């Protein structure tokens, strides 16, 4: 005969984390969250599958949220007036993109296309708003971490522009 008390005590013992939570833990926007907080976010995350060369979004499409790569790869690019592709980044497992659209609804500045079979997690502005309503502390920590990521990327871009201007003036 099983004891209900012992069953309850050991229920969930050594439960492994999902691939979603393991991937979220790699993303700075979700830095230093508790297991309970990760479970709360995991309930809102949208998992999507993309075929090779399938668009995740196109340039000038409305920005709805960010994506995190569970598996596969994604190319971020824009085309010039002649139709030539200017590749900004090729991303793979654990990388994320599109996070600025969590803050505003501006159109996408680039296109994102799956390089091969890819599993992505989507975290959208409506998900963030839901967290802000239900758990303001958690929502504000996401926003603060998001601000840190955006500032870090802006600094990197500024450094690239400064270096390009320096090379142009030296050349």
One Martini backbone bead per residue (centre of mass of N, CA, C, O) as a GRO file, in nm:
protein
  171
    1UNK     BB    1   0.096   0.037   0.023
    2UNK     BB    2   0.053   0.365  -0.035
    3UNK     BB    3   0.171   0.677   0.064
    4UNK     BB    4   0.059   0.992   0.024
    5UNK     BB    5   0.278   1.146   0.170
    6UNK     BB    6   0.525   1.031   0.013
    7UNK     BB    7   0.429   1.107  -0.267
    8UNK     BB    8   0.429   1.419  -0.219
    9UNK     BB    9   0.724   1.463  -0.132
   10UNK     BB   10   0.845   1.317  -0.416
   11UNK     BB   11   0.715   1.496  -0.605
   12UNK     BB   12   0.939   1.613  -0.850
   13UNK     BB   13   1.186   1.473  -0.809
   14UNK     BB   14   1.426   1.544  -1.033
   15UNK     BB   15   1.320   1.745  -1.220
   16UNK     BB   16   1.344   1.838  -1.534
   17UNK     BB   17   1.421   2.070  -1.749
   18UNK     BB   18   1.326   2.231  -2.001
   19UNK     BB   19   1.425   2.350  -2.300
   20UNK     BB   20   1.305   2.627  -2.255
   21UNK     BB   21   1.441   2.698  -1.984
   22UNK     BB   22   1.734   2.650  -2.071
   23UNK     BB   23   1.723   2.875  -2.287
   24UNK     BB   24   1.629   3.118  -2.113
   25UNK     BB   25   1.894   3.112  -1.929
   26UNK     BB   26   2.071   3.241  -2.181
   27UNK     BB   27   1.898   3.501  -2.153
   28UNK     BB   28   1.941   3.820  -2.031
   29UNK     BB   29   1.634   3.897  -1.989
   30UNK     BB   30   1.630   3.621  -1.781
   31UNK     BB   31   1.803   3.706  -1.548
   32UNK     BB   32   1.784   3.580  -1.230
   33UNK     BB   33   1.565   3.362  -1.214
   34UNK     BB   34   1.339   3.171  -1.095
   35UNK     BB   35   1.177   2.881  -1.135
   36UNK     BB   36   0.896   3.007  -1.109
   37UNK     BB   37   0.940   3.229  -1.322
   38UNK     BB   38   1.001   3.040  -1.556
   39UNK     BB   39   0.725   2.897  -1.550
   40UNK     BB   40   0.560   3.151  -1.611
   41UNK     BB   41   0.693   3.211  -1.887
   42UNK     BB   42   0.650   2.933  -2.025
   43UNK     BB   43   0.333   2.969  -2.050
   44UNK     BB   44   0.374   3.216  -2.276
   45UNK     BB   45   0.531   3.072  -2.468
   46UNK     BB   46   0.607   3.032  -2.819
   47UNK     BB   47   0.615   2.760  -3.034
   48UNK     BB   48   0.813   2.731  -3.339
   49UNK     BB   49   0.822   2.614  -3.681
   50UNK     BB   50   1.084   2.602  -3.936
   51UNK     BB   51   1.179   2.609  -4.248
   52UNK     BB   52   1.376   2.633  -4.488
   53UNK     BB   53   1.348   2.966  -4.596
   54UNK     BB   54   1.164   3.074  -4.377
   55UNK     BB   55   0.983   3.323  -4.261
   56UNK     BB   56   0.951   3.507  -3.969
   57UNK     BB   57   1.022   3.795  -4.096
   58UNK     BB   58   0.970   4.108  -4.249
   59UNK     BB   59   1.049   4.384  -4.365
   60UNK     BB   60   0.809   4.615  -4.225
   61UNK     BB   61   0.688   4.456  -4.028
   62UNK     BB   62   0.531   4.416  -3.756
   63UNK     BB   63   0.622   4.440  -3.430
   64UNK     BB   64   0.575   4.180  -3.163
   65UNK     BB   65   0.866   4.038  -3.098
   66UNK     BB   66   1.063   3.784  -2.979
   67UNK     BB   67   1.339   3.551  -3.045
   68UNK     BB   68   1.432   3.208  -2.973
   69UNK     BB   69   1.678   2.962  -3.021
   70UNK     BB   70   1.659   2.620  -2.993
   71UNK     BB   71   1.694   2.543  -3.307
   72UNK     BB   72   1.912   2.615  -3.547
   73UNK     BB   73   1.872   2.892  -3.790
   74UNK     BB   74   1.937   3.254  -3.846
   75UNK     BB   75   1.881   3.525  -4.073
   76UNK     BB   76   1.987   3.865  -4.081
   77UNK     BB   77   1.838   4.105  -4.316
   78UNK     BB   78   1.895   4.327  -4.599
   79UNK     BB   79   1.789   4.501  -4.882
   80UNK     BB   80   1.872   4.663  -5.143
   81UNK     BB   81   1.781   4.829  -5.431
   82UNK     BB   82   1.918   4.569  -5.598
   83UNK     BB   83   1.873   4.301  -5.401
   84UNK     BB   84   2.096   4.291  -5.207
   85UNK     BB   85   2.237   4.116  -4.944
   86UNK     BB   86   2.253   4.226  -4.598
   87UNK     BB   87   2.425   4.072  -4.350
   88UNK     BB   88   2.411   4.092  -3.996
   89UNK     BB   89   2.324   3.782  -3.910
   90UNK     BB   90   2.411   3.456  -3.771
   91UNK     BB   91   2.207   3.237  -3.594
   92UNK     BB   92   2.176   3.030  -3.297
   93UNK     BB   93   2.161   2.852  -3.040
   94UNK     BB   94   2.040   3.090  -2.790
   95UNK     BB   95   1.965   3.304  -2.961
   96UNK     BB   96   1.847   3.647  -3.019
   97UNK     BB   97   1.560   3.844  -3.154
   98UNK     BB   98   1.350   4.138  -3.166
   99UNK     BB   99   1.339   4.299  -2.882
  100UNK     BB  100   1.240   4.592  -2.955
  101UNK     BB  101   0.930   4.502  -2.994
  102UNK     BB  102   0.865   4.513  -2.683
  103UNK     BB  103   0.862   4.848  -2.688
  104UNK     BB  104   0.755   4.856  -2.994
  105UNK     BB  105   0.561   4.900  -3.320
  106UNK     BB  106   0.768   4.901  -3.516
  107UNK     BB  107   0.902   4.826  -3.787
  108UNK     BB  108   1.100   4.621  -3.933
  109UNK     BB  109   1.456   4.649  -4.024
  110UNK     BB  110   1.441   4.336  -4.089
  111UNK     BB  111   1.502   4.015  -4.186
  112UNK     BB  112   1.388   3.672  -4.108
  113UNK     BB  113   1.552   3.353  -4.173
  114UNK     BB  114   1.562   3.028  -4.214
  115UNK     BB  115   1.828   2.808  -4.264
  116UNK     BB  116   1.681   2.576  -4.112
  117UNK     BB  117   1.559   2.374  -3.916
  118UNK     BB  118   1.343   2.542  -3.672
  119UNK     BB  119   1.328   2.629  -3.323
  120UNK     BB  120   1.111   2.867  -3.170
  121UNK     BB  121   1.076   3.135  -2.945
  122UNK     BB  122   0.801   3.337  -2.841
  123UNK     BB  123   0.807   3.684  -2.722
  124UNK     BB  124   0.553   3.905  -2.659
  125UNK     BB  125   0.410   4.197  -2.582
  126UNK     BB  126   0.156   4.063  -2.457
  127UNK     BB  127   0.319   3.897  -2.252
  128UNK     BB  128   0.447   4.133  -2.104
  129UNK     BB  129   0.180   4.270  -2.020
  130UNK     BB  130   0.079   4.034  -1.852
  131UNK     BB  131   0.308   4.037  -1.647
  132UNK     BB  132   0.273   4.332  -1.553
  133UNK     BB  133  -0.010   4.280  -1.436
  134UNK     BB  134   0.050   4.015  -1.248
  135UNK     BB  135   0.391   4.085  -1.224
  136UNK     BB  136   0.559   4.366  -1.184
  137UNK     BB  137   0.837   4.277  -1.091
  138UNK     BB  138   0.902   4.091  -1.327
  139UNK     BB  139   0.846   4.293  -1.557
  140UNK     BB  140   1.063   4.501  -1.467
  141UNK     BB  141   1.307   4.309  -1.495
  142UNK     BB  142   1.275   4.266  -1.793
  143UNK     BB  143   1.302   4.565  -1.875
  144UNK     BB  144   1.584   4.609  -1.755
  145UNK     BB  145   1.725   4.385  -1.917
  146UNK     BB  146   1.646   4.498  -2.192
  147UNK     BB  147   1.795   4.766  -2.163
  148UNK     BB  148   2.077   4.640  -2.143
  149UNK     BB  149   2.076   4.511  -2.423
  150UNK     BB  150   2.027   4.765  -2.592
  151UNK     BB  151   2.276   4.921  -2.490
  152UNK     BB  152   2.488   4.715  -2.579
  153UNK     BB  153   2.413   4.729  -2.885
  154UNK     BB  154   2.456   5.034  -2.918
  155UNK     BB  155   2.754   5.040  -2.843
  156UNK     BB  156   2.847   4.850  -3.064
  157UNK     BB  157   2.750   5.028  -3.298
  158UNK     BB  158   2.916   5.277  -3.225
  159UNK     BB  159   3.191   5.136  -3.259
  160UNK     BB  160   3.155   5.064  -3.558
  161UNK     BB  161   3.116   5.356  -3.660
  162UNK     BB  162   3.380   5.473  -3.557
  163UNK     BB  163   3.563   5.278  -3.714
  164UNK     BB  164   3.456   5.349  -3.998
  165UNK     BB  165   3.528   5.652  -3.985
  166UNK     BB  166   3.827   5.613  -3.939
  167UNK     BB  167   3.886   5.453  -4.201
  168UNK     BB  168   3.778   5.671  -4.397
  169UNK     BB  169   3.986   5.898  -4.302
  170UNK     BB  170   4.251   5.717  -4.358
  171UNK     BB  171   4.174   5.631  -4.673
   0.00000   0.00000   0.00000
